[in-house]
Short mmCIF file of C-alpha atoms in Angstrom, two decimals:
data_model
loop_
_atom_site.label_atom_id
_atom_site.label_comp_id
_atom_site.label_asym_id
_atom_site.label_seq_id
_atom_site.Cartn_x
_atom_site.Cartn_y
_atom_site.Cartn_z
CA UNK H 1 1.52 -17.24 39.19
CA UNK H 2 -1.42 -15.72 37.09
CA UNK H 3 -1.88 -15.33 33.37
CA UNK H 4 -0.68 -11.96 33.39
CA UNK H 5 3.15 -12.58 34.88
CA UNK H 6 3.24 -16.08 33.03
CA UNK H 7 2.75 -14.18 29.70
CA UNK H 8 5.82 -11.26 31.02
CA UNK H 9 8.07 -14.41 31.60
CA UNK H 10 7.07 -16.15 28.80
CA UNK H 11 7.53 -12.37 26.32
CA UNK H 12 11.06 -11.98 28.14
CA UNK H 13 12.36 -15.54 27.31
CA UNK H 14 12.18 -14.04 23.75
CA UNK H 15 14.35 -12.02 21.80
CA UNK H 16 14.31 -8.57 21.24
CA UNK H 17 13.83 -8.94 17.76
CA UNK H 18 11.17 -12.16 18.33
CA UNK H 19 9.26 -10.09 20.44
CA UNK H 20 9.07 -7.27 17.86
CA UNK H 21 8.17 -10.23 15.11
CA UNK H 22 5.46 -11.33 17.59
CA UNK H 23 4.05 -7.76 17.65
CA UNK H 24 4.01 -7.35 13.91
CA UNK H 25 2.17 -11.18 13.22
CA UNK H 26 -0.53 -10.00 15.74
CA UNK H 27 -0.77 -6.50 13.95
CA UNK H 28 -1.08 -8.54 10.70
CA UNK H 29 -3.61 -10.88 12.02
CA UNK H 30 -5.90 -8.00 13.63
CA UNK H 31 -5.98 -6.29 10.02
CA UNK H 32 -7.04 -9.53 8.24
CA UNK H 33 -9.70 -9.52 10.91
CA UNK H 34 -8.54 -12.55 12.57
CA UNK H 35 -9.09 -12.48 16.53
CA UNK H 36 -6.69 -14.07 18.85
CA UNK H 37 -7.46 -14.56 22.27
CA UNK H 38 -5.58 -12.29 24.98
CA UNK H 39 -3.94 -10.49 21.90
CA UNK H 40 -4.96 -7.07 22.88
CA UNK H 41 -2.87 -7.51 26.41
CA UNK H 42 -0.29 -8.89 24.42
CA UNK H 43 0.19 -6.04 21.91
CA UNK H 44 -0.39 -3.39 24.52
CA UNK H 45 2.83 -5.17 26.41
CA UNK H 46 4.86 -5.00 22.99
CA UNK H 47 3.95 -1.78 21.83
CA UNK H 48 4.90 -0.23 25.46
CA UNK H 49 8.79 -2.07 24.69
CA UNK H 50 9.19 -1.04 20.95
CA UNK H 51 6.26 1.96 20.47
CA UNK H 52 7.73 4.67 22.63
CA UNK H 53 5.18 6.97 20.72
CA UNK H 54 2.59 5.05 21.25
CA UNK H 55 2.26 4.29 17.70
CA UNK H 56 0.14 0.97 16.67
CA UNK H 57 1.60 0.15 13.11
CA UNK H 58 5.63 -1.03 13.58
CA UNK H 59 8.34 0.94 12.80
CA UNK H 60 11.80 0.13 12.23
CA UNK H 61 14.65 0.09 14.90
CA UNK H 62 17.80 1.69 13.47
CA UNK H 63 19.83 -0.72 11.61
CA UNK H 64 17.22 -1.62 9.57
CA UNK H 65 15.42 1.41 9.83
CA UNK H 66 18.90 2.62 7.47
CA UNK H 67 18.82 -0.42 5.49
CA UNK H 68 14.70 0.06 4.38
CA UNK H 69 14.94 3.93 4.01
CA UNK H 70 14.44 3.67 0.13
CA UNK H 71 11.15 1.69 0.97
CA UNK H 72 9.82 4.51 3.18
CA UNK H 73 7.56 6.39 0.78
CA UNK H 74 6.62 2.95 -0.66
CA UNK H 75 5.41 1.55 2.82
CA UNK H 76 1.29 0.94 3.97
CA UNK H 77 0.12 0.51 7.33
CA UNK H 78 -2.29 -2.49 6.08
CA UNK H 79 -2.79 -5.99 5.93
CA UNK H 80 -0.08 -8.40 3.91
CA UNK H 81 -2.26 -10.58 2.75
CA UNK H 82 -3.69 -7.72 0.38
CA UNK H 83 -2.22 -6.83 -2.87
CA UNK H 84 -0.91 -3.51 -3.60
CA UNK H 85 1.12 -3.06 -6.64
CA UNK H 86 3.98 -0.83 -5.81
CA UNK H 87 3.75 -0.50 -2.09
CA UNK H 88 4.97 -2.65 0.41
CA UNK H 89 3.33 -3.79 4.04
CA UNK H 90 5.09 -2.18 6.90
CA UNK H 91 4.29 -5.38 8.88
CA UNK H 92 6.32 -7.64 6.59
CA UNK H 93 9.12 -5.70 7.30
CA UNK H 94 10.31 -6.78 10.57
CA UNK H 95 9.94 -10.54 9.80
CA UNK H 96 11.97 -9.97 6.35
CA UNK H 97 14.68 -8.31 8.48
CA UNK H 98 14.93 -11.25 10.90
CA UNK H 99 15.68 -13.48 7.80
CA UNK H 100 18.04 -11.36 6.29
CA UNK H 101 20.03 -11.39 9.90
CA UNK H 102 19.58 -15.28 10.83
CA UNK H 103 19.15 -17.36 7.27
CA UNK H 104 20.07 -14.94 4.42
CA UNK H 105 23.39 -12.98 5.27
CA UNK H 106 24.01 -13.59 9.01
CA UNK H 107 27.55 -13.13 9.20
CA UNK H 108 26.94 -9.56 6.91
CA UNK H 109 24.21 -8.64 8.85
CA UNK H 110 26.01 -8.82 12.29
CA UNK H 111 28.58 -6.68 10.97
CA UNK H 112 26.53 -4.31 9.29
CA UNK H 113 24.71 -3.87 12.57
CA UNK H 114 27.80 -3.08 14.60
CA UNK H 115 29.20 -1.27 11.94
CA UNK H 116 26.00 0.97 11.79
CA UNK H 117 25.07 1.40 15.66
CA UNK H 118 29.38 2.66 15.70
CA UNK H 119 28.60 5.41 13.31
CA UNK H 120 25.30 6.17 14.90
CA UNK H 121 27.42 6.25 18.14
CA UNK H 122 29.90 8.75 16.31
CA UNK H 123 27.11 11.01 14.75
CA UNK H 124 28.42 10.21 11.65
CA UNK H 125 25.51 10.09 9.04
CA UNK H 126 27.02 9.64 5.39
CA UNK H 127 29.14 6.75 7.11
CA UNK H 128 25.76 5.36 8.66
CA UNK H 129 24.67 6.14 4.29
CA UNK H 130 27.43 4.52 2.86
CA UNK H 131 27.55 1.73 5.35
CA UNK H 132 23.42 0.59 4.29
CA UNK H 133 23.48 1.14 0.88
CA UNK H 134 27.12 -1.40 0.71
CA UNK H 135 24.68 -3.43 2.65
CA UNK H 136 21.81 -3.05 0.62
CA UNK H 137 23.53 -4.14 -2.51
CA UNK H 138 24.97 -7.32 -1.15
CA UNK H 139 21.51 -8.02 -0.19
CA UNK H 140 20.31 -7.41 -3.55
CA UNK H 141 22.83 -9.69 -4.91
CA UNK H 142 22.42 -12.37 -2.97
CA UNK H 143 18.78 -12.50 -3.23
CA UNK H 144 19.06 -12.54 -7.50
CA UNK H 145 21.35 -15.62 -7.11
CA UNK H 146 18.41 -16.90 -4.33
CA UNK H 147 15.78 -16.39 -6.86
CA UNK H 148 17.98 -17.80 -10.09
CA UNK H 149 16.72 -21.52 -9.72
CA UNK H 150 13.16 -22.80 -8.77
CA UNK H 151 14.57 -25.22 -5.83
CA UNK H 152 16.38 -22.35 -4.04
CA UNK H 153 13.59 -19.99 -4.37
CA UNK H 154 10.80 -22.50 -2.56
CA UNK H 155 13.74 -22.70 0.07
CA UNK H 156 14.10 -19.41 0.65
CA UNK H 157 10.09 -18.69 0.74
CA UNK H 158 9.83 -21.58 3.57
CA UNK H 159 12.69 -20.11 5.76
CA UNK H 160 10.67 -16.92 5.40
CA UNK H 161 7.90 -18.22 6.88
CA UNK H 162 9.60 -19.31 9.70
CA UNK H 163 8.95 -15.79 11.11
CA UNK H 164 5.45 -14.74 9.42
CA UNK H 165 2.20 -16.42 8.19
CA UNK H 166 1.50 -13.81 5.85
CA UNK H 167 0.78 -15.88 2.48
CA UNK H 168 2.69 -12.61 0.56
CA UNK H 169 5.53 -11.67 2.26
CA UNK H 170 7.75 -13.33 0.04
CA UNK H 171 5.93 -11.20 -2.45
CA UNK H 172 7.24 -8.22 -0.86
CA UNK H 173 10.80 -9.30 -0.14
CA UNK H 174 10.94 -9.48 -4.63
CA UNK H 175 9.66 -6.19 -4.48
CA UNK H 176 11.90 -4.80 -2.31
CA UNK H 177 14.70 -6.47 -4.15
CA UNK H 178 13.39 -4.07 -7.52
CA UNK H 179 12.89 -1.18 -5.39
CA UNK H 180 16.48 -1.36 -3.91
CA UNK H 181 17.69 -2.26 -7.63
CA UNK H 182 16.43 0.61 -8.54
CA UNK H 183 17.06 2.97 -5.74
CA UNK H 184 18.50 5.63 -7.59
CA UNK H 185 16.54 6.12 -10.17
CA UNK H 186 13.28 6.06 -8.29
CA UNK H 187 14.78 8.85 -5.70
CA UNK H 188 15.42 11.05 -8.78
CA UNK H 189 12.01 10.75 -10.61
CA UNK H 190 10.33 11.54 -6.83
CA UNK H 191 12.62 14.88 -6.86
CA UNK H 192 11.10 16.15 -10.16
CA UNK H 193 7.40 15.00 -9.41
CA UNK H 194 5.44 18.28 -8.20
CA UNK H 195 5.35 18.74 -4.35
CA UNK H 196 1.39 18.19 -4.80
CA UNK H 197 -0.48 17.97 -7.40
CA UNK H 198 -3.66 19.76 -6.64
CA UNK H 199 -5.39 19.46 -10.12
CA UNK H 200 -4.61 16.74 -12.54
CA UNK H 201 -5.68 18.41 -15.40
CA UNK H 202 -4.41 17.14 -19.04
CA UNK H 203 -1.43 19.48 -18.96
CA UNK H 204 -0.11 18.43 -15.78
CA UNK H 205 -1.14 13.98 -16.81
CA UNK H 206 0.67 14.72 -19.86
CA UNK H 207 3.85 16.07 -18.11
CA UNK H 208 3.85 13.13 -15.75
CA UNK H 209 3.42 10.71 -18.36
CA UNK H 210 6.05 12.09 -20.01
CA UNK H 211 8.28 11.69 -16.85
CA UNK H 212 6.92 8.14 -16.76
CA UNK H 213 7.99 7.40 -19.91
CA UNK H 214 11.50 8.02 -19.38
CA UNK H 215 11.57 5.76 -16.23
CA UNK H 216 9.79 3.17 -18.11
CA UNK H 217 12.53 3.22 -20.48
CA UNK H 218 15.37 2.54 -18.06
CA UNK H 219 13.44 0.70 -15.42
CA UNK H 220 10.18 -1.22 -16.77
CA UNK H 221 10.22 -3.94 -13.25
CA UNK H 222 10.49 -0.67 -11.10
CA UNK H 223 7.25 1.18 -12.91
CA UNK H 224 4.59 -0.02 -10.18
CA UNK H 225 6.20 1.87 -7.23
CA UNK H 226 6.98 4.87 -9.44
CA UNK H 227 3.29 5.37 -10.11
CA UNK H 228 2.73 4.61 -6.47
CA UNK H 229 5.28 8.12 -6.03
CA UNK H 230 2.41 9.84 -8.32
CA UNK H 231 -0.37 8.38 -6.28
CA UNK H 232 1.27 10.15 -3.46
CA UNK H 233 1.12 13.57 -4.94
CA UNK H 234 -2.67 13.61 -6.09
CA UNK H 235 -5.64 14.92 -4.28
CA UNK H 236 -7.34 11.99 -4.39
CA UNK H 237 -6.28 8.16 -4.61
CA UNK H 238 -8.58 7.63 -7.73
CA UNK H 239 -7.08 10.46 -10.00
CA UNK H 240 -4.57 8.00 -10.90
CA UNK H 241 -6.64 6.43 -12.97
CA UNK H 242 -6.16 9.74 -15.45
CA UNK H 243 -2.95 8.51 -16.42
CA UNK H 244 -4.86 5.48 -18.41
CA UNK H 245 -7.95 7.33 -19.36
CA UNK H 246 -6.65 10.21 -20.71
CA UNK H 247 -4.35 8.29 -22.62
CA UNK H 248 -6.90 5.63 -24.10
CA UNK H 249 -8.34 6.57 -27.70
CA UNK H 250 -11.77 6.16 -26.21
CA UNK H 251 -13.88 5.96 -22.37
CA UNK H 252 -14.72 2.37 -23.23
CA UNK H 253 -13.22 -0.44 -21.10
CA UNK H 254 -11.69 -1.94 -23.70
CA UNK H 255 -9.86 1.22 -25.02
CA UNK H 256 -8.57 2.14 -21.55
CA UNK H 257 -7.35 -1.76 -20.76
CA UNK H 258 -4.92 -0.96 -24.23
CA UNK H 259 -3.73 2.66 -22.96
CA UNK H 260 -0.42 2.56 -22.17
CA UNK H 261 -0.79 3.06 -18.08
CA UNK H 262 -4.00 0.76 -17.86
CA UNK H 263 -2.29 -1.09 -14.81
CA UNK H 264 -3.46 2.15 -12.64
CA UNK H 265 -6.77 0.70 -12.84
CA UNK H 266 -5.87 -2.34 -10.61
CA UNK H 267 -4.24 -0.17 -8.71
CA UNK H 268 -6.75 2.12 -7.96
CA UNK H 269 -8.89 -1.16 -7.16
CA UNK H 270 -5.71 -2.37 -4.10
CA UNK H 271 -6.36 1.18 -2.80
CA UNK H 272 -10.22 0.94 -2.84
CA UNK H 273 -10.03 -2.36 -1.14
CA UNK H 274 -7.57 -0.76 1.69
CA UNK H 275 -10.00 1.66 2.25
CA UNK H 276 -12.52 -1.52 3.07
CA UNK H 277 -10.26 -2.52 5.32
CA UNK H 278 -9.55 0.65 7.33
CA UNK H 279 -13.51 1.09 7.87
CA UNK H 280 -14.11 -2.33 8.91
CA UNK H 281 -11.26 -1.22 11.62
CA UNK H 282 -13.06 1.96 12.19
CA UNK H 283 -15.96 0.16 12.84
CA UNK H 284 -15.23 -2.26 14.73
CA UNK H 285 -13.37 0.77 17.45
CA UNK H 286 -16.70 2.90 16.77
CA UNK H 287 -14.65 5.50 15.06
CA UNK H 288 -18.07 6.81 13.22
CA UNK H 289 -16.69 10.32 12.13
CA UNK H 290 -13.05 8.06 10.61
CA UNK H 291 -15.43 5.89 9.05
CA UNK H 292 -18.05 8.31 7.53
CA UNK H 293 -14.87 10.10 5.29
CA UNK H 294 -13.70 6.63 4.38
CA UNK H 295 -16.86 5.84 3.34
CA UNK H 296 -17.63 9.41 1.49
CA UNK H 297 -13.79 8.54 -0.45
CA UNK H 298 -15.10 5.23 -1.36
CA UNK H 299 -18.16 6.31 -2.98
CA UNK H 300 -16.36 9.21 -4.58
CA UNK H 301 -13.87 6.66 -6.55
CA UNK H 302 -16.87 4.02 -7.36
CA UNK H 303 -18.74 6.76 -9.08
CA UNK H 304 -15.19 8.30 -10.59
CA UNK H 305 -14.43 4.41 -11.80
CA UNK H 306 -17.82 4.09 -13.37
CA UNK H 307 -18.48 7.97 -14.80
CA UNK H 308 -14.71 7.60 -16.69
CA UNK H 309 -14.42 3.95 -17.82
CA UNK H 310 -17.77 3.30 -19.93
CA UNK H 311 -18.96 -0.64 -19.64
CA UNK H 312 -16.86 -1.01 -16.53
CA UNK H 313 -19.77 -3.44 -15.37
CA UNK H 314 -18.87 -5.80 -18.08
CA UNK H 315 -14.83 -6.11 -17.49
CA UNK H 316 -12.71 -7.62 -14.77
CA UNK H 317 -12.21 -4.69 -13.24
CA UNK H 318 -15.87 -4.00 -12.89
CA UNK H 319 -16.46 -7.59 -11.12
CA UNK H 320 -13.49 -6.65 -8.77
CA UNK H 321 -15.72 -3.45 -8.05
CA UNK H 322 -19.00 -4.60 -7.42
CA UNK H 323 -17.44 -7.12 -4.62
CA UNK H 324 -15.84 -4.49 -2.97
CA UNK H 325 -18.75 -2.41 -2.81
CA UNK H 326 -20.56 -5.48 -2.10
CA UNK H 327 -18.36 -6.12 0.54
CA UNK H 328 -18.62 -2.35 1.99
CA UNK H 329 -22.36 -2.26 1.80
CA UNK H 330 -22.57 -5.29 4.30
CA UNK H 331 -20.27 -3.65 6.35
CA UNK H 332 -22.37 -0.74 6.35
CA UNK H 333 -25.48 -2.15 6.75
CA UNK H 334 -24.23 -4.44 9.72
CA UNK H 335 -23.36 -1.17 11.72
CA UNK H 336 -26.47 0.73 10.27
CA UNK H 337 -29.22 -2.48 11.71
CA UNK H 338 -27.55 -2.25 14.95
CA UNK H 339 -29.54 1.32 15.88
CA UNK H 340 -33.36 1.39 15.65
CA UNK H 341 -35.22 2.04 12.07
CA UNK H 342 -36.27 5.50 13.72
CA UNK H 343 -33.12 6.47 14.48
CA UNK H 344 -30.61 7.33 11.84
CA UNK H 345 -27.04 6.67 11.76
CA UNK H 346 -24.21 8.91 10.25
CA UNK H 347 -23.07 6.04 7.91
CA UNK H 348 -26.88 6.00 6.65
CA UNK H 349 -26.74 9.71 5.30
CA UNK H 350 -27.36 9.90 1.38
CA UNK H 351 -25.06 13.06 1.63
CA UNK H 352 -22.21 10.84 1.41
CA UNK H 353 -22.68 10.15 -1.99
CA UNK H 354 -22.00 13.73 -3.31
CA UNK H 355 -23.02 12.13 -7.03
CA UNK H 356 -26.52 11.79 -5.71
CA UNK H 357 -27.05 15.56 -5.17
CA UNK H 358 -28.27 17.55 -8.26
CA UNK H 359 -24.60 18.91 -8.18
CA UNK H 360 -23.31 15.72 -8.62
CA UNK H 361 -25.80 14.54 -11.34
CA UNK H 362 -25.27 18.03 -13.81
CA UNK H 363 -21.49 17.10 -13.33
CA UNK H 364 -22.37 13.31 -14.71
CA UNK H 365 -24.18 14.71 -17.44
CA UNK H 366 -21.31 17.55 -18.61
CA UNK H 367 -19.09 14.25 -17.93
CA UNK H 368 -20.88 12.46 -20.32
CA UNK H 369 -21.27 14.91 -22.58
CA UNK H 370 -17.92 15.31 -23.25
CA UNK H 371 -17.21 12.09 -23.46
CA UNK H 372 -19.67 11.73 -26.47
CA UNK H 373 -18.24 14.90 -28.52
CA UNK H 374 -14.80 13.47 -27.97
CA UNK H 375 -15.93 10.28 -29.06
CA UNK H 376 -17.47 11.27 -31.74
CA UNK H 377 -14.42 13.55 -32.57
CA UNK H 378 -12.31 10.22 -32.44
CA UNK H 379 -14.95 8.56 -35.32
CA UNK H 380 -14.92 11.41 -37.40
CA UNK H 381 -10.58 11.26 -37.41
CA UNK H 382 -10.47 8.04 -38.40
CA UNK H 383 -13.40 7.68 -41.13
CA UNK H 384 -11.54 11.12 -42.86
CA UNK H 385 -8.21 9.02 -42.39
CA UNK H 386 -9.97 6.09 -44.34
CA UNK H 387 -11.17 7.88 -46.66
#
C-alpha cells in the first residue's frame, strides 16, 4: 500500500466533522505560513469532500451554518492567530462547533441538529430560524456561566484546544458569545447603515457617528463588530479611521488617541496587517497582478495613516506601522532580488505609491494646509474662550 491510499484509509477512519477540523487546522497553518509536509495532497482530498465549489477558505455545513448566521458579515478568510477587533476567523469556526457538539452542550446540540436537518427536510425556514436562535441563546447562556469563575474558564479554553492550535480561538468563541448577545441590535444598526458609502465626507462621519452613538449606549461590549459593519460599507479599509480624526480637537496623535472612536486606529492597523498576509500568499502562488493592488492599498493607507494623524512616528500606533511596512518591504524586496537588476518587476514600480506623483504631493500639501488653518482655528477658540 503506498502513501497515497494509506493517507485515504487513514482520512476515512475519521469523522466527518474531524476531517472538516483537519481541513480548517491545515488552512490555519498555511496562512500563518507554517509548511507541513504532504499538506497540499491532504487539503486537495478534503476540500474535494466538503468544498463542492471548489472554494479554499471553509464554510459551514448546515446546522451550524444556521447557528453562525449572525457571524456572517463579521467573518475573515485569514489567519487566527491575528487580531482583528470585531471580526471573527472563519477557520475557528469549525473547531468551536465541534466543542459546542462534544464538550459544551452535547446532548442540545444533537437535538438541535436533528431538529434542524427535519425542518430543512420540510422546507420550513422560520422553523429552521426559530429552532437556531433557541439554540443560540442556550449557548450564550451556558458559555456566561463557563466564563463566571477563573477555574472553569482555563477548562473550557483547554477542551477547546483539543480541536485547534490556534493560540486565539478561545478569543473568538468570547466574541461570538457578544455578537450573539447582541444579535438584534447589531442586525438593526446594519439595516440603517447606507448600502455603500462612496464618500465619507463630514456629513455622512457625522451621521454614522451619530448612529454609533446610540449603539454605544445600549451595547458598549458589542461596539468593535459594529464599526467592523461600517468598515464594510467604505471605499476603502482606511477611511475608518475618519470616525476618530474627524472627531479629535486636533491631527496630533495625542488628540486623536482621546477622540471618542480612537479604537479605529488599531483597527485599521489588524486590517493593514491582513493585507501583509494576503500578499505574502500572493506571492508565494506568483499571483503578481493580486499582489501589485494589495500592495498599491497598503501604501495608500500608510500614507492616509501618516498625512491624517500628525507625530504618528512617535506613538504606539506608529511603531505598529513601521513593522508592518517593515515587514512588507522585505517581502517585497525578497520577490523583487529574485529577477535580474536590469529587469524590472511589477512590484518594483514607483507608480504604486500614487503619493509619490506630483498629484499625490499637491494633495499632501492642500492636506496639510488645512490641517494648519483648522488648527489654528482650534487656538484661536480657545485663547478668546480664556480670555
Amino acid at each position: 500500500m503506498d502513501e497515497i491510499d494509506q493517507l485515504s484509509e487513514f482520512l476515512q477512519k475519521l469523522t466527518p466533522l474531524s476531517r472538516s477540523c483537519l481541513l480548517s487546522e491545515l488552512e490555519r497553518l498555511e496562512l500563518c505560513g507554517i509548511d507541513m509536509p504532504g499538506s497540499t495532497e491532504i487539503q486537495a482530498k478534503l476540500r474535494a469532500e466538503f468544498r463542492k465549489d471548489g472554494s479554499t477558505q471553509a464554510r459551514a455545513t448546515n446546522p451550524s451554518r444556521y447557528f453562525f448566521a449572525p457571524l456572517e458579515l463579521l467573518l475573515i478568510d485569514g489567519a487566527p492567530e491575528h487580531a482583528n477587533a470585531g471580526r471573527i476567523s472563519r477557520n475557528t469556526l469549525t473547531p468551536i462547533w465541534e466543542w459546542i457538539c462534544r464538550d459544551l452542550l452535547p446532548t442540545m446540540a444533537r437535538d438541535y441538529v436533528k431538529a434542524i436537518n427535519d425542518q430543512v427536510t420540510a422546507n420550513n425556514p422560520k422553523e429552521v430560524q426559530k429552532i437556531a436562535t433557541t439554540f443560540q441563546g442556550k449557548v450564550v447562556k451556558v458559555l456566561e456561566n463557563t466564563l463566571a469563575s477563573a477555574e472553569s474558564t482555563e477548562f473550557a479554553r483547554g477542551k477547546l484546544a483539543q480541536y485547534t492550535a490556534s493560540r486565539t480561538a478561545f478569543d473568538d468563541v468570547k466574541k461570538m458569545q457578544q455578537v450573539l448577545r447582541a444579535g438584534d441590535a447589531l442586525a438593526k444598526f446594519n439595516e440603517k447603515l447606507p448600502e455603500t458609502i462612496t464618500k465619507f465626507d463630514d456629513g455622512q462621519v457625522a451621521q454614522i457617528t451619530a448612529q454609533l452613538d446610540a449603539f454605544k449606549k445600549a451595547n458598549p461590549g458589542a461596539l468593535p463588530f459594529a464599526l467592523a459593519l461600517v468598515a464594510r460599507r467604505l471605499k476603502t479599509f482606511w477611511q475608518l479611521t475618519y470616525l476618530a480624526t474627524r472627531a479629535a480637537a486636533s491631527k496630533s496623535a495625542a488628540e486623536v488617541a482621546a477622540a471618542p472612536y480612537a479604537c479605529v486606529v488599531p483597527m485599521v492597523l489588524d486590517r493593514l496587517d491582513d493585507k501583509r498576509l494576503a500578499l505574502r500568499i500572493a506571492l508565494r502562488h506568483n499571483r503578481f497582478l493580486v499582489a501589485r493592488d494589495l500592495l498599491t492599498e497598503i501604501y495608500d493607507a500608510e500614507y492616509s495613516l501618516k498625512l491624517r494623524i500628525d507625530g504618528i512616528e512617535q506613538s504606539e500606533w506608529g511603531v505598529r506601522l513601521q513593522q508592518l511596512m517593515d515587514a512588507i518591504a522585505a517581502l517585497v524586496s525578497a520577490e523583487v532580488s529574485r529577477f535580474p537588476a536590469n529587469v524590472g518587476h511589477i512590484l518594483g514600480s514607483r507608480r504604486l505609491r500614487s503619493q509619490d506623483t506630483l498629484g499625490g504631493k499637491l494633495s499632501y500639501l492642500a492636506w496639510k494646509g488645512r490641517d494648519a488653518m483648522q488648527d489654528g482655528a482650534a487656538a484661536f477658540r480657545k485663547l478668546i474662550g480664556a480670555t
